[in-house]
Amino acid sequence: MSDEAYMKIALECAKNGCGWVNPNPMVGAVIVKDSRVIGVGFHRKYGGMHAERKALASCTESPKGATLYVTLEPCCHYGKTPPCTEAILESGIKRVVVGSVDPNPLVAGKGIQILRQHGIQVEVGVLREPCIAINEVFFHFIQTKMPYVVMKYAMTMDGKIATYSGQSEWITGEAARRHVQEDRHRYSGIMVGVGTVLSDNPLLTCRLKNSRNPVRIICDSKLRTPLDARVVKTSGEAHTIFATCSEDESRIRRYQEAGCEVMALKPDDGRVDMHELMAELGEKGIDSILLEGGSTLNWSALQSGVVNKVQAYIAPKLLGGVGAKSPVEGIGVESLKEAFKLTAPEVTHLGEDILLESEVVACSQE
C-alpha cells in the first residue's frame, strides 16, 4: 500500500473524535511495519491521550523501525498530555509521515524539526488538503481565538424558510434533518435569536444516540425569553448562555437562578455586539457555532462579518407568498457589488434535498 492509502486510514480514524475533542483537533495515527498495520489510534476526547500515543499503546508488536502515519504534526509541548514527539523518539520509529503542519504557535513545525534532529525521516504533506479540511474549525480557532461560525438554514426552491402563516416544520426531509443533528454534535455551540425562541420554543439539543449537546447561546438583547421556555427549563441538561444588553439585574438574576449563564454585553445599535460576543465565547473555549437563527439574526451576523460558512439545505418545494420569510432579511444590500461573496459550493445530496456549503470570502475574523 502507498503512503496515501495509509494516510486515508488515519483520516478515517481521526473522524471518530468528531464532537468530542473540541477545541482540540481531530487526529488519527497508523503505525505500519513490514507492510502490516500494527497499531491504530485517534484522539478520542479533549484532555485524553493523543492519537500517536494511542497508536503506540495499541501496537501488536514492537514499533521499532516502523513508519508512523499521522494526520497532524505531532505536538512537542507539555499541555494536558506530554509531548508526542517524546513517545515517538522512545518507540524506535524510523519514519514519520505527516498530513498537515500544526498551526498552533506552540508547535508550528517544531515537532517535525525535533524528529528530524534525532535522525527520524519525516515526510510532510501527504493528503494535506483533506487533513486540513477535517480540522477547519481548529485551524480557524487556534489562529483567531474566535469561534468558526456556520450559518445554517433550510429553504424551498423559491427561497422561503416558512409559509406566509409562519409554518416551517418540516421543509426538508429526514436525511437532511439527521445531517443537522450530526452538526449539532460536531460544533461546540448552537446560536439562535430571541425571535426563534418566541416563535418555535426550540430545545436546541442533539437528538442522536451517543452524542453531546452543544452549548446553547440565545441572543436576547432585552431578555424577552419567557422563564418557562424550554431552553431555560432544561438548562441543567445543556449549558445555556443568554447574550444580552439588558441591565435589569433582577431579571438577569432570574435566569441565573434557573441555571442559565448571562453575558451582559455592550449594545451595537441596540442589539448585542456580535464581535464582542464572539470574542467572549472564544475565551470560553467555544471553538465553533452552528447559527440556526432566523432571518434577522442571520442578517446581523453577516453584516457583522462573523460568518465563516453558509449551509443552505434546499428542498424541492415551492411555497410562494410575498409575506413568506426568506433566510436573510434586514435592510439588505443596495447594489450587487455589495453582495456577500461566497466560494463555489460543495453539493451534497440528502434524500430528495440538497445541501450547498460555501465559505464566506470576506469574513472579518480571518
mmCIF file with all atom_site columns, N, CA and C in Angstrom, residues 49-119:
data_model
loop_
_atom_site.group_PDB
_atom_site.id
_atom_site.type_symbol
_atom_site.label_atom_id
_atom_site.label_alt_id
_atom_site.label_comp_id
_atom_site.label_asym_id
_atom_site.label_entity_id
_atom_site.label_seq_id
_atom_site.pdbx_PDB_ins_code
_atom_site.Cartn_x
_atom_site.Cartn_y
_atom_site.Cartn_z
_atom_site.occupancy
_atom_site.B_iso_or_equiv
_atom_site.pdbx_formal_charge
_atom_site.auth_seq_id
_atom_site.auth_comp_id
_atom_site.auth_asym_id
_atom_site.auth_atom_id
_atom_site.pdbx_PDB_model_num
ATOM 1   N N  . MET A 1 49  ? -5.546 11.011 25.837 1.00 0.00 ? 49  MET A N  1
ATOM 2   C CA . MET A 1 49  ? -4.321 10.634 25.143 1.00 0.00 ? 49  MET A CA 1
ATOM 3   C C  . MET A 1 49  ? -4.406 10.993 23.660 1.00 0.00 ? 49  MET A C  1
ATOM 4   N N  . HIS A 1 50  ? -3.308 11.518 23.120 1.00 0.00 ? 50  HIS A N  1
ATOM 5   C CA . HIS A 1 50  ? -3.279 11.886 21.715 1.00 0.00 ? 50  HIS A CA 1
ATOM 6   C C  . HIS A 1 50  ? -3.186 10.656 20.818 1.00 0.00 ? 50  HIS A C  1
ATOM 7   N N  . ALA A 1 51  ? -3.469 10.876 19.532 1.00 0.00 ? 51  ALA A N  1
ATOM 8   C CA . ALA A 1 51  ? -3.560 9.767  18.570 1.00 0.00 ? 51  ALA A CA 1
ATOM 9   C C  . ALA A 1 51  ? -2.271 8.961  18.490 1.00 0.00 ? 51  ALA A C  1
ATOM 10  N N  . GLU A 1 52  ? -1.111 9.642  18.485 1.00 0.00 ? 52  GLU A N  1
ATOM 11  C CA . GLU A 1 52  ? 0.163  8.935  18.347 1.00 0.00 ? 52  GLU A CA 1
ATOM 12  C C  . GLU A 1 52  ? 0.399  7.986  19.522 1.00 0.00 ? 52  GLU A C  1
ATOM 13  N N  . ARG A 1 53  ? 0.120  8.465  20.721 1.00 0.00 ? 53  ARG A N  1
ATOM 14  C CA . ARG A 1 53  ? 0.313  7.624  21.908 1.00 0.00 ? 53  ARG A CA 1
ATOM 15  C C  . ARG A 1 53  ? -0.700 6.479  21.942 1.00 0.00 ? 53  ARG A C  1
ATOM 16  N N  . LYS A 1 54  ? -1.942 6.750  21.482 1.00 0.00 ? 54  LYS A N  1
ATOM 17  C CA . LYS A 1 54  ? -2.934 5.678  21.426 1.00 0.00 ? 54  LYS A CA 1
ATOM 18  C C  . LYS A 1 54  ? -2.494 4.595  20.447 1.00 0.00 ? 54  LYS A C  1
ATOM 19  N N  . ALA A 1 55  ? -1.957 5.026  19.296 1.00 0.00 ? 55  ALA A N  1
ATOM 20  C CA . ALA A 1 55  ? -1.499 4.058  18.292 1.00 0.00 ? 55  ALA A CA 1
ATOM 21  C C  . ALA A 1 55  ? -0.348 3.231  18.831 1.00 0.00 ? 55  ALA A C  1
ATOM 22  N N  . LEU A 1 56  ? 0.600  3.881  19.513 1.00 0.00 ? 56  LEU A N  1
ATOM 23  C CA . LEU A 1 56  ? 1.739  3.163  20.085 1.00 0.00 ? 56  LEU A CA 1
ATOM 24  C C  . LEU A 1 56  ? 1.280  2.173  21.150 1.00 0.00 ? 56  LEU A C  1
ATOM 25  N N  . ALA A 1 57  ? 0.306  2.585  21.952 1.00 0.00 ? 57  ALA A N  1
ATOM 26  C CA . ALA A 1 57  ? -0.195 1.701  23.012 1.00 0.00 ? 57  ALA A CA 1
ATOM 27  C C  . ALA A 1 57  ? -0.930 0.489  22.448 1.00 0.00 ? 57  ALA A C  1
ATOM 28  N N  . SER A 1 58  ? -1.434 0.616  21.213 1.00 0.00 ? 58  SER A N  1
ATOM 29  C CA . SER A 1 58  ? -2.212 -0.473 20.617 1.00 0.00 ? 58  SER A CA 1
ATOM 30  C C  . SER A 1 58  ? -1.363 -1.435 19.786 1.00 0.00 ? 58  SER A C  1
ATOM 31  N N  . CYS A 1 59  ? -0.071 -1.162 19.684 1.00 0.00 ? 59  CYS A N  1
ATOM 32  C CA . CYS A 1 59  ? 0.791  -1.968 18.809 1.00 0.00 ? 59  CYS A CA 1
ATOM 33  C C  . CYS A 1 59  ? 0.767  -3.451 19.182 1.00 0.00 ? 59  CYS A C  1
ATOM 34  N N  . THR A 1 60  ? 0.663  -4.292 18.184 1.00 0.00 ? 60  THR A N  1
ATOM 35  C CA . THR A 1 60  ? 0.648  -5.744 18.395 1.00 0.00 ? 60  THR A CA 1
ATOM 36  C C  . THR A 1 60  ? 2.057  -6.338 18.434 1.00 0.00 ? 60  THR A C  1
ATOM 37  N N  . GLU A 1 61  ? 3.039  -5.510 18.091 1.00 0.00 ? 61  GLU A N  1
ATOM 38  C CA . GLU A 1 61  ? 4.444  -5.899 18.204 1.00 0.00 ? 61  GLU A CA 1
ATOM 39  C C  . GLU A 1 61  ? 5.280  -4.635 18.330 1.00 0.00 ? 61  GLU A C  1
ATOM 40  N N  . SER A 1 62  ? 6.589  -4.781 18.539 1.00 0.00 ? 62  SER A N  1
ATOM 41  C CA . SER A 1 62  ? 7.454  -3.627 18.723 1.00 0.00 ? 62  SER A CA 1
ATOM 42  C C  . SER A 1 62  ? 7.396  -2.685 17.519 1.00 0.00 ? 62  SER A C  1
ATOM 43  N N  . PRO A 1 63  ? 7.217  -1.378 17.754 1.00 0.00 ? 63  PRO A N  1
ATOM 44  C CA . PRO A 1 63  ? 7.179  -0.419 16.645 1.00 0.00 ? 63  PRO A CA 1
ATOM 45  C C  . PRO A 1 63  ? 8.574  -0.003 16.168 1.00 0.00 ? 63  PRO A C  1
ATOM 46  N N  . LYS A 1 64  ? 9.606  -0.585 16.730 1.00 0.00 ? 64  LYS A N  1
ATOM 47  C CA . LYS A 1 64  ? 10.965 -0.214 16.339 1.00 0.00 ? 64  LYS A CA 1
ATOM 48  C C  . LYS A 1 64  ? 11.156 -0.457 14.844 1.00 0.00 ? 64  LYS A C  1
ATOM 49  N N  . GLY A 1 65  ? 11.613 0.579  14.142 1.00 0.00 ? 65  GLY A N  1
ATOM 50  C CA . GLY A 1 65  ? 11.851 0.504  12.707 1.00 0.00 ? 65  GLY A CA 1
ATOM 51  C C  . GLY A 1 65  ? 10.615 0.725  11.849 1.00 0.00 ? 65  GLY A C  1
ATOM 52  N N  . ALA A 1 66  ? 9.457  0.995  12.478 1.00 0.00 ? 66  ALA A N  1
ATOM 53  C CA . ALA A 1 66  ? 8.199  1.150  11.740 1.00 0.00 ? 66  ALA A CA 1
ATOM 54  C C  . ALA A 1 66  ? 8.015  2.571  11.218 1.00 0.00 ? 66  ALA A C  1
ATOM 55  N N  . THR A 1 67  ? 6.937  2.753  10.454 1.00 0.00 ? 67  THR A N  1
ATOM 56  C CA . THR A 1 67  ? 6.540  4.075  9.951  1.00 0.00 ? 67  THR A CA 1
ATOM 57  C C  . THR A 1 67  ? 5.249  4.500  10.630 1.00 0.00 ? 67  THR A C  1
ATOM 58  N N  . LEU A 1 68  ? 5.220  5.744  11.089 1.00 0.00 ? 68  LEU A N  1
ATOM 59  C CA . LEU A 1 68  ? 4.017  6.314  11.705 1.00 0.00 ? 68  LEU A CA 1
ATOM 60  C C  . LEU A 1 68  ? 3.367  7.281  10.714 1.00 0.00 ? 68  LEU A C  1
ATOM 61  N N  . TYR A 1 69  ? 2.099  7.066  10.461 1.00 0.00 ? 69  TYR A N  1
ATOM 62  C CA . TYR A 1 69  ? 1.311  7.988  9.640  1.00 0.00 ? 69  TYR A CA 1
ATOM 63  C C  . TYR A 1 69  ? 0.392  8.768  10.576 1.00 0.00 ? 69  TYR A C  1
ATOM 64  N N  . VAL A 1 70  ? 0.453  10.099 10.515 1.00 0.00 ? 70  VAL A N  1
ATOM 65  C CA . VAL A 1 70  ? -0.368 10.909 11.412 1.00 0.00 ? 70  VAL A CA 1
ATOM 66  C C  . VAL A 1 70  ? -0.919 12.107 10.640 1.00 0.00 ? 70  VAL A C  1
ATOM 67  N N  . THR A 1 71  ? -2.190 12.413 10.842 1.00 0.00 ? 71  THR A N  1
ATOM 68  C CA . THR A 1 71  ? -2.854 13.440 10.041 1.00 0.00 ? 71  THR A CA 1
ATOM 69  C C  . THR A 1 71  ? -2.406 14.853 10.375 1.00 0.00 ? 71  THR A C  1
ATOM 70  N N  . LEU A 1 72  ? -1.893 15.067 11.589 1.00 0.00 ? 72  LEU A N  1
ATOM 71  C CA . LEU A 1 72  ? -1.434 16.389 12.015 1.00 0.00 ? 72  LEU A CA 1
ATOM 72  C C  . LEU A 1 72  ? -0.086 16.257 12.695 1.00 0.00 ? 72  LEU A C  1
ATOM 73  N N  . GLU A 1 73  ? 0.759  17.233 12.500 1.00 0.00 ? 73  GLU A N  1
ATOM 74  C CA . GLU A 1 73  ? 2.107  17.240 13.083 1.00 0.00 ? 73  GLU A CA 1
ATOM 75  C C  . GLU A 1 73  ? 2.086  16.879 14.578 1.00 0.00 ? 73  GLU A C  1
ATOM 76  N N  . PRO A 1 74  ? 2.935  15.972 15.019 1.00 0.00 ? 74  PRO A N  1
ATOM 77  C CA . PRO A 1 74  ? 2.991  15.609 16.441 1.00 0.00 ? 74  PRO A CA 1
ATOM 78  C C  . PRO A 1 74  ? 3.338  16.809 17.325 1.00 0.00 ? 74  PRO A C  1
ATOM 79  N N  . CYS A 1 75  ? 2.675  16.891 18.471 1.00 0.00 ? 75  CYS A N  1
ATOM 80  C CA . CYS A 1 75  ? 2.939  18.004 19.394 1.00 0.00 ? 75  CYS A CA 1
ATOM 81  C C  . CYS A 1 75  ? 4.289  17.813 20.071 1.00 0.00 ? 75  CYS A C  1
ATOM 82  N N  . CYS A 1 76  ? 4.881  18.933 20.474 1.00 0.00 ? 76  CYS A N  1
ATOM 83  C CA . CYS A 1 76  ? 6.215  18.890 21.093 1.00 0.00 ? 76  CYS A CA 1
ATOM 84  C C  . CYS A 1 76  ? 6.252  19.700 22.383 1.00 0.00 ? 76  CYS A C  1
ATOM 85  N N  . HIS A 1 77  ? 5.066  19.955 22.967 1.00 0.00 ? 77  HIS A N  1
ATOM 86  C CA . HIS A 1 77  ? 4.993  20.763 24.181 1.00 0.00 ? 77  HIS A CA 1
ATOM 87  C C  . HIS A 1 77  ? 4.142  20.044 25.225 1.00 0.00 ? 77  HIS A C  1
ATOM 88  N N  . TYR A 1 78  ? 4.302  20.465 26.459 1.00 0.00 ? 78  TYR A N  1
ATOM 89  C CA . TYR A 1 78  ? 3.501  19.895 27.541 1.00 0.00 ? 78  TYR A CA 1
ATOM 90  C C  . TYR A 1 78  ? 2.192  20.671 27.658 1.00 0.00 ? 78  TYR A C  1
ATOM 91  N N  . GLY A 1 79  ? 1.090  19.962 27.519 1.00 0.00 ? 79  GLY A N  1
ATOM 92  C CA . GLY A 1 79  ? -0.230 20.548 27.711 1.00 0.00 ? 79  GLY A CA 1
ATOM 93  C C  . GLY A 1 79  ? -0.966 19.687 28.715 1.00 0.00 ? 79  GLY A C  1
ATOM 94  N N  . LYS A 1 80  ? -2.148 19.207 28.339 1.00 0.00 ? 80  LYS A N  1
ATOM 95  C CA . LYS A 1 80  ? -2.861 18.268 29.206 1.00 0.00 ? 80  LYS A CA 1
ATOM 96  C C  . LYS A 1 80  ? -2.222 16.881 29.155 1.00 0.00 ? 80  LYS A C  1
ATOM 97  N N  . THR A 1 81  ? -1.398 16.653 28.118 1.00 0.00 ? 81  THR A N  1
ATOM 98  C CA . THR A 1 81  ? -0.660 15.394 27.971 1.00 0.00 ? 81  THR A CA 1
ATOM 99  C C  . THR A 1 81  ? 0.793  15.720 27.617 1.00 0.00 ? 81  THR A C  1
ATOM 100 N N  . PRO A 1 82  ? 1.722  14.773 27.817 1.00 0.00 ? 82  PRO A N  1
ATOM 101 C CA . PRO A 1 82  ? 3.128  15.019 27.462 1.00 0.00 ? 82  PRO A CA 1
ATOM 102 C C  . PRO A 1 82  ? 3.304  15.096 25.946 1.00 0.00 ? 82  PRO A C  1
ATOM 103 N N  . PRO A 1 83  ? 4.443  15.621 25.477 1.00 0.00 ? 83  PRO A N  1
ATOM 104 C CA . PRO A 1 83  ? 4.679  15.742 24.036 1.00 0.00 ? 83  PRO A CA 1
ATOM 105 C C  . PRO A 1 83  ? 4.675  14.383 23.332 1.00 0.00 ? 83  PRO A C  1
ATOM 106 N N  . CYS A 1 84  ? 4.020  14.330 22.186 1.00 0.00 ? 84  CYS A N  1
ATOM 107 C CA . CYS A 1 84  ? 4.009  13.090 21.396 1.00 0.00 ? 84  CYS A CA 1
ATOM 108 C C  . CYS A 1 84  ? 5.368  12.822 20.769 1.00 0.00 ? 84  CYS A C  1
ATOM 109 N N  . THR A 1 85  ? 6.145  13.882 20.538 1.00 0.00 ? 85  THR A N  1
ATOM 110 C CA . THR A 1 85  ? 7.474  13.686 19.963 1.00 0.00 ? 85  THR A CA 1
ATOM 111 C C  . THR A 1 85  ? 8.331  12.815 20.875 1.00 0.00 ? 85  THR A C  1
ATOM 112 N N  . GLU A 1 86  ? 8.186  12.973 22.189 1.00 0.00 ? 86  GLU A N  1
ATOM 113 C CA . GLU A 1 86  ? 8.957  12.163 23.140 1.00 0.00 ? 86  GLU A CA 1
ATOM 114 C C  . GLU A 1 86  ? 8.600  10.679 22.986 1.00 0.00 ? 86  GLU A C  1
ATOM 115 N N  . ALA A 1 87  ? 7.316  10.391 22.895 1.00 0.00 ? 87  ALA A N  1
ATOM 116 C CA . ALA A 1 87  ? 6.877  8.995  22.768 1.00 0.00 ? 87  ALA A CA 1
ATOM 117 C C  . ALA A 1 87  ? 7.368  8.388  21.450 1.00 0.00 ? 87  ALA A C  1
ATOM 118 N N  . ILE A 1 88  ? 7.369  9.181  20.389 1.00 0.00 ? 88  ILE A N  1
ATOM 119 C CA . ILE A 1 88  ? 7.835  8.690  19.084 1.00 0.00 ? 88  ILE A CA 1
ATOM 120 C C  . ILE A 1 88  ? 9.323  8.367  19.134 1.00 0.00 ? 88  ILE A C  1
ATOM 121 N N  . LEU A 1 89  ? 10.110 9.262  19.745 1.00 0.00 ? 89  LEU A N  1
ATOM 122 C CA . LEU A 1 89  ? 11.556 9.047  19.847 1.00 0.00 ? 89  LEU A CA 1
ATOM 123 C C  . LEU A 1 89  ? 11.869 7.807  20.689 1.00 0.00 ? 89  LEU A C  1
ATOM 124 N N  . GLU A 1 90  ? 11.122 7.617  21.759 1.00 0.00 ? 90  GLU A N  1
ATOM 125 C CA . GLU A 1 90  ? 11.357 6.476  22.642 1.00 0.00 ? 90  GLU A CA 1
ATOM 126 C C  . GLU A 1 90  ? 10.947 5.152  21.994 1.00 0.00 ? 90  GLU A C  1
ATOM 127 N N  . SER A 1 91  ? 10.026 5.215  21.022 1.00 0.00 ? 91  SER A N  1
ATOM 128 C CA . SER A 1 91  ? 9.471  3.990  20.431 1.00 0.00 ? 91  SER A CA 1
ATOM 129 C C  . SER A 1 91  ? 10.409 3.309  19.438 1.00 0.00 ? 91  SER A C  1
ATOM 130 N N  . GLY A 1 92  ? 11.351 4.058  18.881 1.00 0.00 ? 92  GLY A N  1
ATOM 131 C CA . GLY A 1 92  ? 12.235 3.493  17.863 1.00 0.00 ? 92  GLY A CA 1
ATOM 132 C C  . GLY A 1 92  ? 11.691 3.586  16.452 1.00 0.00 ? 92  GLY A C  1
ATOM 133 N N  . ILE A 1 93  ? 10.581 4.296  16.277 1.00 0.00 ? 93  ILE A N  1
ATOM 134 C CA . ILE A 1 93  ? 10.039 4.515  14.931 1.00 0.00 ? 93  ILE A CA 1
ATOM 135 C C  . ILE A 1 93  ? 11.091 5.242  14.089 1.00 0.00 ? 93  ILE A C  1
ATOM 136 N N  . LYS A 1 94  ? 11.246 4.812  12.830 1.00 0.00 ? 94  LYS A N  1
ATOM 137 C CA . LYS A 1 94  ? 12.306 5.389  11.997 1.00 0.00 ? 94  LYS A CA 1
ATOM 138 C C  . LYS A 1 94  ? 11.792 6.393  10.963 1.00 0.00 ? 94  LYS A C  1
ATOM 139 N N  . ARG A 1 95  ? 10.467 6.374  10.704 1.00 0.00 ? 95  ARG A N  1
ATOM 140 C CA . ARG A 1 95  ? 9.926  7.269  9.670  1.00 0.00 ? 95  ARG A CA 1
ATOM 141 C C  . ARG A 1 95  ? 8.548  7.756  10.109 1.00 0.00 ? 95  ARG A C  1
ATOM 142 N N  . VAL A 1 96  ? 8.307  9.049  9.893  1.00 0.00 ? 96  VAL A N  1
ATOM 143 C CA . VAL A 1 96  ? 7.010  9.643  10.234 1.00 0.00 ? 96  VAL A CA 1
ATOM 144 C C  . VAL A 1 96  ? 6.473  10.372 9.002  1.00 0.00 ? 96  VAL A C  1
ATOM 145 N N  . VAL A 1 97  ? 5.239  10.070 8.635  1.00 0.00 ? 97  VAL A N  1
ATOM 146 C CA . VAL A 1 97  ? 4.571  10.722 7.512  1.00 0.00 ? 97  VAL A CA 1
ATOM 147 C C  . VAL A 1 97  ? 3.452  11.593 8.077  1.00 0.00 ? 97  VAL A C  1
ATOM 148 N N  . VAL A 1 98  ? 3.544  12.903 7.810  1.00 0.00 ? 98  VAL A N  1
ATOM 149 C CA . VAL A 1 98  ? 2.627  13.890 8.399  1.00 0.00 ? 98  VAL A CA 1
ATOM 150 C C  . VAL A 1 98  ? 1.694  14.438 7.320  1.00 0.00 ? 98  VAL A C  1
ATOM 151 N N  . GLY A 1 99  ? 0.414  14.521 7.643  1.00 0.00 ? 99  GLY A N  1
ATOM 152 C CA . GLY A 1 99  ? -0.548 15.076 6.698  1.00 0.00 ? 99  GLY A CA 1
ATOM 153 C C  . GLY A 1 99  ? -0.440 16.581 6.581  1.00 0.00 ? 99  GLY A C  1
ATOM 154 N N  . SER A 1 100 ? -0.564 17.285 7.712  1.00 0.00 ? 100 SER A N  1
ATOM 155 C CA . SER A 1 100 ? -0.504 18.745 7.689  1.00 0.00 ? 100 SER A CA 1
ATOM 156 C C  . SER A 1 100 ? 0.269  19.260 8.897  1.00 0.00 ? 100 SER A C  1
ATOM 157 N N  . VAL A 1 101 ? 0.892  20.414 8.724  1.00 0.00 ? 101 VAL A N  1
ATOM 158 C CA . VAL A 1 101 ? 1.616  21.074 9.807  1.00 0.00 ? 101 VAL A CA 1
ATOM 159 C C  . VAL A 1 101 ? 0.606  21.669 10.779 1.00 0.00 ? 101 VAL A C  1
ATOM 160 N N  . ASP A 1 102 ? 0.919  21.626 12.068 1.00 0.00 ? 102 ASP A N  1
ATOM 161 C CA . ASP A 1 102 ? 0.043  22.176 13.100 1.00 0.00 ? 102 ASP A CA 1
ATOM 162 C C  . ASP A 1 102 ? 0.219  23.696 13.159 1.00 0.00 ? 102 ASP A C  1
ATOM 163 N N  . PRO A 1 103 ? -0.869 24.488 12.978 1.00 0.00 ? 103 PRO A N  1
ATOM 164 C CA . PRO A 1 103 ? -0.744 25.949 13.024 1.00 0.00 ? 103 PRO A CA 1
ATOM 165 C C  . PRO A 1 103 ? -0.601 26.514 14.434 1.00 0.00 ? 103 PRO A C  1
ATOM 166 N N  . ASN A 1 104 ? -0.751 25.668 15.454 1.00 0.00 ? 104 ASN A N  1
ATOM 167 C CA . ASN A 1 104 ? -0.585 26.123 16.829 1.00 0.00 ? 104 ASN A CA 1
ATOM 168 C C  . ASN A 1 104 ? 0.823  26.687 17.005 1.00 0.00 ? 104 ASN A C  1
ATOM 169 N N  . PRO A 1 105 ? 0.961  27.946 17.433 1.00 0.00 ? 105 PRO A N  1
ATOM 170 C CA . PRO A 1 105 ? 2.291  28.550 17.589 1.00 0.00 ? 105 PRO A CA 1
ATOM 171 C C  . PRO A 1 105 ? 3.221  27.734 18.492 1.00 0.00 ? 105 PRO A C  1
ATOM 172 N N  . LEU A 1 106 ? 2.647  26.924 19.398 1.00 0.00 ? 106 LEU A N  1
ATOM 173 C CA . LEU A 1 106 ? 3.476  26.101 20.277 1.00 0.00 ? 106 LEU A CA 1
ATOM 174 C C  . LEU A 1 106 ? 4.097  24.925 19.525 1.00 0.00 ? 106 LEU A C  1
ATOM 175 N N  . VAL A 1 107 ? 3.582  24.643 18.344 1.00 0.00 ? 107 VAL A N  1
ATOM 176 C CA . VAL A 1 107 ? 4.097  23.533 17.522 1.00 0.00 ? 107 VAL A CA 1
ATOM 177 C C  . VAL A 1 107 ? 4.662  24.114 16.228 1.00 0.00 ? 107 VAL A C  1
ATOM 178 N N  . ALA A 1 108 ? 3.792  24.353 15.245 1.00 0.00 ? 108 ALA A N  1
ATOM 179 C CA . ALA A 1 108 ? 4.123  25.070 14.006 1.00 0.00 ? 108 ALA A CA 1
ATOM 180 C C  . ALA A 1 108 ? 5.479  24.695 13.411 1.00 0.00 ? 108 ALA A C  1
ATOM 181 N N  . GLY A 1 109 ? 5.689  23.414 13.175 1.00 0.00 ? 109 GLY A N  1
ATOM 182 C CA . GLY A 1 109 ? 6.932  22.954 12.559 1.00 0.00 ? 109 GLY A CA 1
ATOM 183 C C  . GLY A 1 109 ? 7.990  22.488 13.532 1.00 0.00 ? 109 GLY A C  1
ATOM 184 N N  . LYS A 1 110 ? 7.838  22.848 14.802 1.00 0.00 ? 110 LYS A N  1
ATOM 185 C CA . LYS A 1 110 ? 8.849  22.470 15.805 1.00 0.00 ? 110 LYS A CA 1
ATOM 186 C C  . LYS A 1 110 ? 8.842  20.960 16.051 1.00 0.00 ? 110 LYS A C  1
ATOM 187 N N  . GLY A 1 111 ? 7.655  20.349 16.018 1.00 0.00 ? 111 GLY A N  1
ATOM 188 C CA . GLY A 1 111 ? 7.587  18.899 16.216 1.00 0.00 ? 111 GLY A CA 1
ATOM 189 C C  . GLY A 1 111 ? 8.322  18.152 15.122 1.00 0.00 ? 111 GLY A C  1
ATOM 190 N N  . ILE A 1 112 ? 8.130  18.592 13.883 1.00 0.00 ? 112 ILE A N  1
ATOM 191 C CA . ILE A 1 112 ? 8.832  17.986 12.747 1.00 0.00 ? 112 ILE A CA 1
ATOM 192 C C  . ILE A 1 112 ? 10.335 18.186 12.878 1.00 0.00 ? 112 ILE A C  1
ATOM 193 N N  . GLN A 1 113 ? 10.727 19.385 13.272 1.00 0.00 ? 113 GLN A N  1
ATOM 194 C CA . GLN A 1 113 ? 12.145 19.701 13.424 1.00 0.00 ? 113 GLN A CA 1
ATOM 195 C C  . GLN A 1 113 ? 12.813 18.812 14.475 1.00 0.00 ? 113 GLN A C  1
ATOM 196 N N  . ILE A 1 114 ? 12.148 18.607 15.602 1.00 0.00 ? 114 ILE A N  1
ATOM 197 C CA . ILE A 1 114 ? 12.704 17.770 16.670 1.00 0.00 ? 114 ILE A CA 1
ATOM 198 C C  . ILE A 1 114 ? 12.908 16.346 16.179 1.00 0.00 ? 114 ILE A C  1
ATOM 199 N N  . LEU A 1 115 ? 11.934 15.802 15.479 1.00 0.00 ? 115 LEU A N  1
ATOM 200 C CA . LEU A 1 115 ? 12.054 14.434 14.970 1.00 0.00 ? 115 LEU A CA 1
ATOM 201 C C  . LEU A 1 115 ? 13.223 14.314 13.994 1.00 0.00 ? 115 LEU A C  1
ATOM 202 N N  . ARG A 1 116 ? 13.361 15.278 13.112 1.00 0.00 ? 116 ARG A N  1
ATOM 203 C CA . ARG A 1 116 ? 14.453 15.236 12.141 1.00 0.00 ? 116 ARG A CA 1
ATOM 204 C C  . ARG A 1 116 ? 15.821 15.380 12.816 1.00 0.00 ? 116 ARG A C  1
ATOM 205 N N  . GLN A 1 117 ? 15.875 16.219 13.836 1.00 0.00 ? 117 GLN A N  1
ATOM 206 C CA . GLN A 1 117 ? 17.141 16.409 14.556 1.00 0.00 ? 117 GLN A CA 1
ATOM 207 C C  . GLN A 1 117 ? 17.610 15.127 15.234 1.00 0.00 ? 117 GLN A C  1
ATOM 208 N N  . HIS A 1 118 ? 16.673 14.246 15.507 1.00 0.00 ? 118 HIS A N  1
ATOM 209 C CA . HIS A 1 118 ? 17.010 12.972 16.155 1.00 0.00 ? 118 HIS A CA 1
ATOM 210 C C  . HIS A 1 118 ? 17.109 11.818 15.144 1.00 0.00 ? 118 HIS A C  1
ATOM 211 N N  . GLY A 1 119 ? 17.243 12.157 13.893 1.00 0.00 ? 119 GLY A N  1
ATOM 212 C CA . GLY A 1 119 ? 17.508 11.140 12.873 1.00 0.00 ? 119 GLY A CA 1
ATOM 213 C C  . GLY A 1 119 ? 16.305 10.431 12.295 1.00 0.00 ? 119 GLY A C  1
#
